Every structure is written in C-alpha cells, then in structure tokens.
Short mmCIF file of N, CA, C and O in Angstrom, two decimals:
data_model
loop_
_atom_site.label_atom_id
_atom_site.label_comp_id
_atom_site.label_asym_id
_atom_site.label_seq_id
_atom_site.Cartn_x
_atom_site.Cartn_y
_atom_site.Cartn_z
N MET N 1137 128.34 93.15 98.51
CA MET N 1137 128.21 91.98 98.91
C MET N 1137 127.06 91.17 98.05
O MET N 1137 126.10 91.80 98.11
N THR N 1138 127.33 90.22 97.54
CA THR N 1138 126.25 89.63 96.50
C THR N 1138 125.23 88.80 97.36
O THR N 1138 125.44 88.61 98.96
N LEU N 1139 124.20 88.65 97.14
CA LEU N 1139 123.21 87.68 97.52
C LEU N 1139 123.55 86.27 98.15
O LEU N 1139 123.44 86.11 99.20
N GLY N 1140 124.48 85.90 97.20
CA GLY N 1140 125.19 84.58 97.65
C GLY N 1140 125.87 84.64 98.88
O GLY N 1140 125.89 83.88 100.01
N ASN N 1141 126.72 85.74 99.13
CA ASN N 1141 127.66 86.13 100.18
C ASN N 1141 126.66 86.10 101.45
O ASN N 1141 126.77 85.91 102.44
N LYS N 1142 125.47 86.91 101.22
CA LYS N 1142 124.51 87.22 102.36
C LYS N 1142 123.88 85.66 102.78
O LYS N 1142 123.78 85.65 104.10
N ILE N 1143 123.46 84.94 101.84
CA ILE N 1143 123.10 83.76 102.17
C ILE N 1143 124.15 82.76 103.22
O ILE N 1143 123.69 82.10 104.10
N GLN N 1144 125.07 82.76 102.38
CA GLN N 1144 126.03 82.02 103.22
C GLN N 1144 126.35 82.77 104.78
O GLN N 1144 126.83 81.91 105.64
N GLU N 1145 126.53 83.80 104.70
CA GLU N 1145 126.75 84.60 106.07
C GLU N 1145 125.70 84.25 106.81
O GLU N 1145 125.76 83.97 108.30
N ILE N 1146 124.26 84.17 106.58
CA ILE N 1146 123.28 83.98 107.51
C ILE N 1146 123.35 82.47 107.89
O ILE N 1146 123.26 82.11 109.07
N ARG N 1147 123.71 81.61 107.03
CA ARG N 1147 124.01 80.12 107.30
C ARG N 1147 125.17 79.73 108.14
O ARG N 1147 124.60 79.17 109.34
N LEU N 1148 126.02 80.41 108.02
CA LEU N 1148 127.33 80.26 108.97
C LEU N 1148 127.01 80.69 110.26
O LEU N 1148 127.62 80.16 111.42
N ALA N 1149 126.44 82.14 110.20
CA ALA N 1149 126.28 82.66 111.53
C ALA N 1149 125.49 81.68 112.57
O ALA N 1149 125.39 81.94 113.65
N ARG N 1150 124.72 80.68 112.10
CA ARG N 1150 123.84 79.66 112.82
C ARG N 1150 124.48 78.38 112.66
O ARG N 1150 123.69 77.63 113.28
N GLY N 1151 125.80 78.30 112.34
CA GLY N 1151 126.32 77.25 112.70
C GLY N 1151 125.63 76.12 111.77
O GLY N 1151 125.97 74.78 112.44
N MET N 1152 125.13 76.22 110.64
CA MET N 1152 124.54 75.11 109.88
C MET N 1152 125.18 74.78 108.62
O MET N 1152 126.23 75.68 108.10
N SER N 1153 125.34 73.60 108.33
CA SER N 1153 125.83 72.95 107.12
C SER N 1153 124.73 73.31 105.61
O SER N 1153 123.72 73.79 106.09
N GLN N 1154 125.28 73.53 104.82
CA GLN N 1154 124.57 73.69 103.58
C GLN N 1154 123.18 72.70 103.33
O GLN N 1154 122.16 73.03 103.04
N GLU N 1155 123.58 71.24 103.93
CA GLU N 1155 122.59 70.53 103.97
C GLU N 1155 121.40 70.74 104.87
O GLU N 1155 120.13 70.67 104.63
N GLN N 1156 121.82 71.01 106.10
CA GLN N 1156 120.90 71.39 107.08
C GLN N 1156 119.86 72.75 106.70
O GLN N 1156 118.84 72.71 106.92
N PHE N 1157 120.61 73.78 106.02
CA PHE N 1157 119.99 75.09 105.77
C PHE N 1157 119.04 74.58 104.47
O PHE N 1157 117.86 74.76 104.57
N GLY N 1158 119.39 73.49 103.40
CA GLY N 1158 118.57 73.20 102.52
C GLY N 1158 117.44 72.48 103.07
O GLY N 1158 116.31 72.63 102.52
N GLU N 1159 117.41 71.57 104.01
CA GLU N 1159 116.32 71.06 104.40
C GLU N 1159 115.21 71.82 104.91
O GLU N 1159 114.24 71.69 104.80
N LEU N 1160 115.81 72.85 105.69
CA LEU N 1160 114.74 73.74 106.34
C LEU N 1160 113.95 74.40 105.17
O LEU N 1160 112.69 74.78 105.41
N LEU N 1161 114.66 74.59 103.95
CA LEU N 1161 114.00 75.30 102.64
C LEU N 1161 113.54 74.16 101.69
O LEU N 1161 113.19 74.65 100.68
N ASN N 1162 113.44 73.27 102.17
CA ASN N 1162 112.91 72.07 101.48
C ASN N 1162 113.72 72.05 99.94
O ASN N 1162 112.88 71.93 98.89
N THR N 1163 115.02 72.13 100.10
CA THR N 1163 115.81 72.10 98.89
C THR N 1163 117.16 71.23 99.18
O THR N 1163 117.34 70.66 100.17
N THR N 1164 118.06 71.22 98.25
CA THR N 1164 119.15 70.42 98.44
C THR N 1164 120.38 71.24 98.65
O THR N 1164 120.60 72.38 98.53
N ARG N 1165 121.23 70.42 99.13
CA ARG N 1165 122.77 70.81 99.45
C ARG N 1165 123.26 71.56 98.42
O ARG N 1165 123.92 72.85 98.40
N GLN N 1166 123.05 70.98 97.06
CA GLN N 1166 123.68 71.53 95.78
C GLN N 1166 123.06 72.70 95.35
O GLN N 1166 123.91 73.76 94.86
N THR N 1167 121.76 72.94 95.64
CA THR N 1167 121.08 74.07 95.48
C THR N 1167 121.71 75.22 96.25
O THR N 1167 121.84 76.32 95.64
N VAL N 1168 121.83 75.19 97.39
CA VAL N 1168 122.43 75.92 98.49
C VAL N 1168 123.59 76.17 97.96
O VAL N 1168 123.90 77.61 97.98
N SER N 1169 124.59 75.56 97.64
CA SER N 1169 125.85 75.91 97.02
C SER N 1169 125.73 76.56 95.98
O SER N 1169 126.53 77.68 95.89
N LYS N 1170 125.03 76.39 94.76
CA LYS N 1170 124.68 77.28 93.84
C LYS N 1170 124.40 78.67 94.11
O LYS N 1170 124.67 79.62 93.61
N TRP N 1171 123.30 78.92 95.20
CA TRP N 1171 123.09 80.12 95.72
C TRP N 1171 124.35 81.09 96.26
O TRP N 1171 124.46 82.10 95.81
N GLU N 1172 124.98 80.19 96.87
CA GLU N 1172 125.99 80.98 97.74
C GLU N 1172 127.04 81.07 96.79
O GLU N 1172 127.90 82.16 96.91
N LEU N 1173 127.35 80.45 95.59
CA LEU N 1173 128.28 80.79 94.47
C LEU N 1173 127.80 81.63 93.53
O LEU N 1173 128.59 82.17 92.89
N ASP N 1174 126.69 82.28 93.69
CA ASP N 1174 125.85 83.14 92.92
C ASP N 1174 125.86 82.45 91.34
O ASP N 1174 125.66 83.13 90.36
N GLN N 1175 125.77 81.36 91.14
CA GLN N 1175 125.52 80.45 90.01
C GLN N 1175 123.95 80.49 89.94
O GLN N 1175 123.64 80.45 88.53
N VAL N 1176 123.37 80.64 90.88
CA VAL N 1176 121.65 80.36 90.64
C VAL N 1176 121.17 81.67 91.86
O VAL N 1176 121.45 81.52 92.91
N VAL N 1177 120.09 82.22 91.20
CA VAL N 1177 119.17 83.04 92.47
C VAL N 1177 118.19 82.44 92.82
O VAL N 1177 117.37 81.80 92.11
N PRO N 1178 118.09 82.31 94.23
CA PRO N 1178 116.78 81.80 94.83
C PRO N 1178 115.43 82.32 94.17
O PRO N 1178 115.36 83.57 93.96
N ASP N 1179 114.40 81.57 94.00
CA ASP N 1179 113.30 82.13 93.61
C ASP N 1179 112.48 82.87 94.84
O ASP N 1179 113.05 82.88 95.89
N LEU N 1180 111.70 83.77 94.39
CA LEU N 1180 111.12 84.59 95.32
C LEU N 1180 110.40 83.73 96.76
O LEU N 1180 110.65 84.19 97.77
N LYS N 1181 109.89 82.55 96.36
CA LYS N 1181 109.55 81.78 97.46
C LYS N 1181 110.55 81.59 98.41
O LYS N 1181 110.44 81.55 99.72
N ASN N 1182 111.78 81.31 97.96
CA ASN N 1182 112.77 80.97 98.84
C ASN N 1182 113.52 82.04 99.47
O ASN N 1182 113.73 82.00 100.70
N ILE N 1183 113.47 83.29 98.87
CA ILE N 1183 113.91 84.61 99.41
C ILE N 1183 113.04 84.85 100.64
O ILE N 1183 113.52 85.24 101.79
N ILE N 1184 111.47 84.77 100.49
CA ILE N 1184 110.60 85.04 101.63
C ILE N 1184 110.82 84.09 102.71
O ILE N 1184 110.67 84.38 104.03
N ALA N 1185 111.05 82.65 102.32
CA ALA N 1185 111.32 81.71 103.43
C ALA N 1185 112.52 82.01 104.10
O ALA N 1185 112.56 81.93 105.35
N ILE N 1186 113.88 82.26 103.43
CA ILE N 1186 114.92 82.63 104.20
C ILE N 1186 114.63 83.69 105.26
O ILE N 1186 115.27 83.70 106.28
N SER N 1187 113.89 84.74 104.87
CA SER N 1187 113.40 85.94 105.33
C SER N 1187 112.77 85.48 106.87
O SER N 1187 113.23 86.15 107.85
N ARG N 1188 111.81 85.01 106.58
CA ARG N 1188 111.09 84.54 107.82
C ARG N 1188 111.78 83.44 108.89
O ARG N 1188 111.63 83.63 109.89
N LEU N 1189 112.38 82.34 108.11
CA LEU N 1189 113.03 81.42 108.99
C LEU N 1189 114.04 82.21 109.91
O LEU N 1189 114.48 81.79 110.76
N PHE N 1190 114.78 82.95 109.51
CA PHE N 1190 115.99 83.38 109.89
C PHE N 1190 116.05 85.16 110.43
O PHE N 1190 117.01 85.62 110.51
N CYS N 1191 114.77 85.48 110.38
CA CYS N 1191 114.57 86.94 110.85
C CYS N 1191 115.36 88.01 110.29
O CYS N 1191 116.09 88.68 110.77
N VAL N 1192 115.53 87.87 108.94
CA VAL N 1192 116.22 88.66 108.12
C VAL N 1192 115.30 89.55 107.05
O VAL N 1192 114.57 88.67 106.37
N SER N 1193 115.14 90.75 106.92
CA SER N 1193 114.37 91.28 106.00
C SER N 1193 114.59 91.11 104.63
O SER N 1193 115.96 90.89 104.52
N THR N 1194 113.70 91.14 103.62
CA THR N 1194 113.95 90.93 102.44
C THR N 1194 114.73 92.05 101.84
O THR N 1194 115.64 91.71 101.00
N ASP N 1195 114.75 93.24 102.41
CA ASP N 1195 115.73 94.22 101.97
C ASP N 1195 117.06 94.06 102.37
O ASP N 1195 117.91 94.06 101.56
N ALA N 1196 117.29 93.26 103.40
CA ALA N 1196 118.77 92.97 103.94
C ALA N 1196 119.13 91.80 102.95
O ALA N 1196 120.30 91.77 102.83
N LEU N 1197 118.37 91.25 102.28
CA LEU N 1197 118.78 90.04 101.27
C LEU N 1197 118.98 90.67 100.06
O LEU N 1197 120.08 90.44 99.54
N LEU N 1198 118.23 91.66 99.65
CA LEU N 1198 118.42 91.94 98.14
C LEU N 1198 118.97 93.34 97.94
O LEU N 1198 119.27 93.52 96.80
N LEU N 1199 118.93 94.06 99.10
CA LEU N 1199 119.58 95.51 98.88
C LEU N 1199 120.77 95.50 99.62
O LEU N 1199 121.21 94.49 100.46
N GLU N 1200 121.56 96.58 99.55
CA GLU N 1200 122.86 96.92 100.15
C GLU N 1200 122.45 97.24 101.57
O GLU N 1200 122.99 98.34 101.81
N VAL N 1201 121.61 96.41 102.34
CA VAL N 1201 121.16 96.96 103.71
C VAL N 1201 121.65 95.81 104.54
O VAL N 1201 121.27 94.74 104.27
N SER N 1202 122.03 96.23 105.80
CA SER N 1202 122.34 94.90 106.60
C SER N 1202 121.37 95.07 107.90
O SER N 1202 121.30 96.61 108.41
N ASN N 1203 121.20 94.18 108.62
CA ASN N 1203 120.32 94.58 109.89
C ASN N 1203 121.22 94.93 110.81
O ASN N 1203 120.83 95.28 112.03
N PHE N 1204 122.32 94.85 110.70
CA PHE N 1204 123.58 95.24 111.98
C PHE N 1204 124.61 96.03 111.22
O PHE N 1204 125.73 95.89 111.36
N GLN N 1205 124.37 97.30 110.84
CA GLN N 1205 125.16 98.16 109.94
C GLN N 1205 125.61 99.08 111.06
O GLN N 1205 124.96 99.19 111.92
N ASN N 1206 126.76 99.60 110.76
CA ASN N 1206 127.39 100.60 111.91
C ASN N 1206 127.21 102.11 111.33
O ASN N 1206 127.90 102.79 111.83
N VAL N 1207 126.42 102.10 110.34
CA VAL N 1207 126.34 103.66 109.78
C VAL N 1207 125.27 104.15 110.83
O VAL N 1207 124.37 103.95 111.11
N GLY N 1208 125.66 105.45 111.13
CA GLY N 1208 124.73 106.04 111.93
C GLY N 1208 123.70 106.96 111.34
O GLY N 1208 123.90 107.39 110.05
N VAL N 1209 122.50 106.90 111.93
CA VAL N 1209 121.33 107.51 111.54
C VAL N 1209 121.02 108.37 112.16
O VAL N 1209 120.85 108.41 113.61
N ARG N 1210 120.92 109.72 111.63
CA ARG N 1210 120.49 110.98 112.36
C ARG N 1210 118.99 110.97 112.62
O ARG N 1210 118.32 111.04 111.71
N PHE N 1211 118.66 111.28 113.83
CA PHE N 1211 116.99 111.53 114.55
C PHE N 1211 117.23 112.83 115.51
O PHE N 1211 118.31 113.28 115.95
N ALA N 1212 115.96 113.29 115.45
CA ALA N 1212 115.66 114.43 116.56
C ALA N 1212 114.59 113.80 117.27
O ALA N 1212 113.53 113.11 117.07
N CYS N 1213 114.94 113.83 118.85
CA CYS N 1213 113.90 113.27 119.63
C CYS N 1213 112.28 113.72 119.36
O CYS N 1213 112.05 115.11 118.92
N GLY N 1214 111.49 112.66 119.52
CA GLY N 1214 110.23 113.02 119.43
C GLY N 1214 109.34 112.16 118.78
O GLY N 1214 109.61 110.93 118.43
N THR N 1215 108.03 112.31 118.14
CA THR N 1215 107.41 111.22 117.20
C THR N 1215 106.93 112.09 115.99
O THR N 1215 106.58 113.28 116.02
N TYR N 1216 107.27 111.40 114.73
CA TYR N 1216 107.03 111.79 113.75
C TYR N 1216 106.20 110.94 112.94
O TYR N 1216 106.41 109.69 112.81
N ARG N 1217 105.23 111.29 112.14
CA ARG N 1217 104.26 110.45 111.37
C ARG N 1217 104.17 111.01 109.74
O ARG N 1217 104.41 112.19 109.54
N SER N 1218 104.08 109.94 108.91
CA SER N 1218 103.83 110.22 107.65
C SER N 1218 102.78 109.24 107.18
O SER N 1218 102.14 108.71 108.24
N ASN N 1219 102.25 109.09 105.96
CA ASN N 1219 101.29 108.24 105.37
C ASN N 1219 101.54 106.65 105.86
O ASN N 1219 100.48 105.88 106.23
N SER N 1220 102.54 106.36 105.69
CA SER N 1220 103.08 105.07 105.80
C SER N 1220 104.04 104.51 106.96
O SER N 1220 104.33 103.51 107.27
N SER N 1221 104.34 105.58 107.97
CA SER N 1221 105.30 105.33 108.95
C SER N 1221 105.19 106.29 110.26
O SER N 1221 104.45 107.14 109.98
N GLU N 1222 105.65 105.64 111.27
CA GLU N 1222 105.93 106.64 112.68
C GLU N 1222 107.14 106.28 113.18
O GLU N 1222 107.52 105.18 113.05
N ILE N 1223 107.73 107.32 113.53
CA ILE N 1223 109.02 107.14 114.17
C ILE N 1223 108.91 107.69 115.76
O ILE N 1223 108.21 108.78 115.92
N VAL N 1224 109.21 106.99 116.72
CA VAL N 1224 109.02 107.23 118.09
C VAL N 1224 110.46 107.28 118.60
O VAL N 1224 111.17 106.05 118.34
N GLU N 1225 111.08 108.11 119.12
CA GLU N 1225 112.44 108.36 119.54
C GLU N 1225 112.74 108.90 120.87
O GLU N 1225 111.94 109.72 121.28
N THR N 1226 113.62 108.45 121.50
CA THR N 1226 113.94 108.80 122.59
C THR N 1226 115.53 109.39 122.63
O THR N 1226 116.12 109.14 121.62
N GLU N 1227 116.21 109.67 123.73
CA GLU N 1227 117.47 109.99 123.66
C GLU N 1227 118.38 108.80 123.18
O GLU N 1227 119.33 109.01 122.58
N LYS N 1228 118.06 107.48 123.69
CA LYS N 1228 118.93 106.46 123.09
C LYS N 1228 118.40 105.35 122.24
O LYS N 1228 119.04 104.55 121.85
N VAL N 1229 117.06 105.35 122.24
CA VAL N 1229 116.44 104.52 121.33
C VAL N 1229 115.24 105.04 120.26
O VAL N 1229 114.77 106.08 120.46
N ALA N 1230 115.42 104.84 119.00
CA ALA N 1230 114.18 105.13 117.97
C ALA N 1230 113.62 103.69 117.43
O ALA N 1230 114.45 102.90 116.99
N ILE N 1231 112.43 103.80 117.38
CA ILE N 1231 111.67 102.72 116.59
C ILE N 1231 110.99 103.31 115.44
O ILE N 1231 110.03 104.38 115.70
N CYS N 1232 111.02 102.84 114.26
CA CYS N 1232 110.33 103.19 113.13
C CYS N 1232 109.34 102.18 112.64
O CYS N 1232 109.76 101.11 112.41
N TYR N 1233 108.20 102.36 112.87
CA TYR N 1233 106.97 101.59 112.32
C TYR N 1233 106.74 102.01 111.06
O TYR N 1233 106.46 103.05 110.88
N TYR N 1234 106.35 100.97 110.27
CA TYR N 1234 106.09 101.23 108.91
C TYR N 1234 105.19 100.15 108.26
O TYR N 1234 104.94 99.14 108.65
N SER N 1235 104.55 100.49 107.11
CA SER N 1235 103.90 99.56 106.20
C SER N 1235 104.22 99.71 104.96
O SER N 1235 104.66 100.89 104.21
N ARG N 1236 104.39 98.67 104.17
CA ARG N 1236 104.45 98.49 102.84
C ARG N 1236 103.54 97.89 102.17
O ARG N 1236 103.31 96.85 102.42
N GLY N 1237 102.82 98.47 101.33
CA GLY N 1237 101.60 97.65 100.32
C GLY N 1237 100.58 97.61 101.72
O GLY N 1237 100.65 98.21 102.69
N LYS N 1238 99.77 96.92 101.09
CA LYS N 1238 98.59 96.47 101.90
C LYS N 1238 98.79 95.73 103.17
O LYS N 1238 97.85 96.01 104.25
N TYR N 1239 99.81 94.89 103.15
CA TYR N 1239 99.75 93.63 104.10
C TYR N 1239 100.74 93.62 104.73
O TYR N 1239 101.02 92.65 105.74
N ILE N 1240 102.14 94.32 104.54
CA ILE N 1240 103.17 94.35 105.05
C ILE N 1240 103.35 95.07 106.13
O ILE N 1240 103.37 96.44 106.07
N MET N 1241 103.80 94.81 107.45
CA MET N 1241 104.00 95.72 108.79
C MET N 1241 105.35 95.37 108.89
O MET N 1241 105.96 94.29 108.89
N GLY N 1242 106.14 96.52 109.37
CA GLY N 1242 107.40 96.25 109.85
C GLY N 1242 107.89 97.30 110.87
O GLY N 1242 107.31 98.10 111.03
N ALA N 1243 108.97 97.06 111.55
CA ALA N 1243 109.57 97.87 112.46
C ALA N 1243 111.13 97.73 112.19
O ALA N 1243 111.68 97.00 112.04
N LYS N 1244 111.78 98.86 112.76
CA LYS N 1244 113.19 98.94 112.57
C LYS N 1244 113.71 99.76 113.99
O LYS N 1244 113.02 100.71 114.37
N LEU N 1245 114.46 99.02 114.41
CA LEU N 1245 115.21 99.61 116.10
C LEU N 1245 116.49 100.21 115.72
O LEU N 1245 117.36 99.49 115.28
N PHE N 1246 116.52 101.26 116.35
CA PHE N 1246 117.88 102.02 116.35
C PHE N 1246 118.32 102.22 117.70
O PHE N 1246 117.49 102.58 118.57
N VAL N 1247 119.52 102.08 118.09
CA VAL N 1247 120.16 102.54 119.19
C VAL N 1247 121.16 103.45 119.19
O VAL N 1247 122.08 103.40 118.18
N GLY N 1248 121.54 104.21 119.96
CA GLY N 1248 122.60 105.04 120.00
C GLY N 1248 122.38 106.24 121.15
O GLY N 1248 121.93 106.12 122.21
N SER N 1249 122.89 107.35 120.96
CA SER N 1249 123.07 108.46 121.85
C SER N 1249 122.75 109.56 121.02
O SER N 1249 123.34 109.88 120.03
N GLY N 1250 122.20 110.65 121.64
CA GLY N 1250 121.72 112.05 120.83
C GLY N 1250 121.19 111.62 119.67
O GLY N 1250 120.19 110.90 119.56
N ASP N 1251 121.37 112.33 118.76
CA ASP N 1251 120.97 112.19 117.16
C ASP N 1251 121.53 111.42 116.41
O ASP N 1251 120.94 111.24 115.04
N VAL N 1252 122.40 110.37 116.78
CA VAL N 1252 123.08 109.40 116.10
C VAL N 1252 122.90 108.21 116.51
O VAL N 1252 123.28 107.71 117.73
N LYS N 1253 122.05 107.49 115.66
CA LYS N 1253 121.75 105.98 116.06
C LYS N 1253 122.15 104.94 115.19
O LYS N 1253 122.31 105.34 113.97
N HIS N 1254 122.31 103.56 115.39
CA HIS N 1254 122.72 102.65 114.62
C HIS N 1254 121.44 101.58 114.41
O HIS N 1254 120.89 101.11 115.43
N LEU N 1255 121.10 101.25 113.30
CA LEU N 1255 120.28 100.19 113.07
C LEU N 1255 120.88 98.86 113.83
O LEU N 1255 121.74 98.43 113.11
N VAL N 1256 120.04 98.03 114.33
CA VAL N 1256 120.12 97.00 115.01
C VAL N 1256 119.27 95.77 114.68
O VAL N 1256 119.84 94.56 114.83
N SER N 1257 118.24 96.29 114.30
CA SER N 1257 117.12 95.20 114.00
C SER N 1257 116.06 95.83 113.19
O SER N 1257 115.72 96.60 113.06
N VAL N 1258 115.75 94.73 112.16
CA VAL N 1258 114.46 95.08 111.22
C VAL N 1258 113.56 93.75 111.51
O VAL N 1258 114.07 92.65 111.42
N CYS N 1259 112.38 93.82 111.43
CA CYS N 1259 111.29 92.99 111.42
C CYS N 1259 110.08 93.10 110.67
O CYS N 1259 109.82 94.32 110.73
N GLU N 1260 109.72 92.27 109.86
CA GLU N 1260 108.69 92.47 108.89
C GLU N 1260 107.72 91.34 108.81
O GLU N 1260 108.06 90.20 109.16
N LYS N 1261 106.68 91.58 108.87
CA LYS N 1261 105.49 90.63 108.92
C LYS N 1261 103.95 90.94 108.06
O LYS N 1261 103.99 92.02 107.82
N GLU N 1262 103.80 90.01 107.36
CA GLU N 1262 102.71 89.89 106.36
C GLU N 1262 101.20 89.95 107.34
O GLU N 1262 101.38 89.29 108.40
#
C-alpha cells in the first residue's frame, strides 16, 4: 500500500472530504488529492500532523505496518526488558512500552490468546 493509499484510507475511515482533511492540516483539497494520488509526498511537518491528529503512528504511515494488522505475533507470558523497551504480557494481552531516541515514547497493544497475539493499537508521543 502506498503512502497516498494510507492517507486516503485514514481520511475515508473518518468520513471526511479532502477539503475537511486539508483544513485540519492547514492545506488545500488539491494538495490532499495529490498526496492520495502519490503525485506529491507530504513534508515531514504534515506527516507528523497526520500522525498526531488521527492517532496513527508515523511507522504506520511510512512503513508496511498497520495499526490493525491480522498477523499474529508470538510472545511468552511475563515481563521482558531491554535498553529501550519493556513488554508486559498476560494470557490475553501484551503491552510493549518503548522509547525511540531521546524524546519519543510509545506503546503497542496486542490482544489474542496464548502465545499468538495481534497488534491492535500503536500510540507514540513526544
């Protein structure tokens, strides 16, 4: 899926027109259209604004990652730590807390059963 497809998906999931979406980002309908058609790539300021306004991680926008993917992730119950993250897991839920760089904190929520869980939400904050 292209960045333009992802932007369009975010906009349509919220029932917004290109004009409404553009107003929130202080840009025009034509610019949003160009983003969605992959004619122009939004600048970093707009990527971050889309991420914050619509609670979508920048990874979800820029990488082949979705906040609601159906791919199972395997875990084992317990608490695990590394230098920049911690995973706390029970039988049905796993939460991964992490930091990226000096100022970005995030969490990923996985639900499922046993050792196979599905990513359902990603939240990052500066």
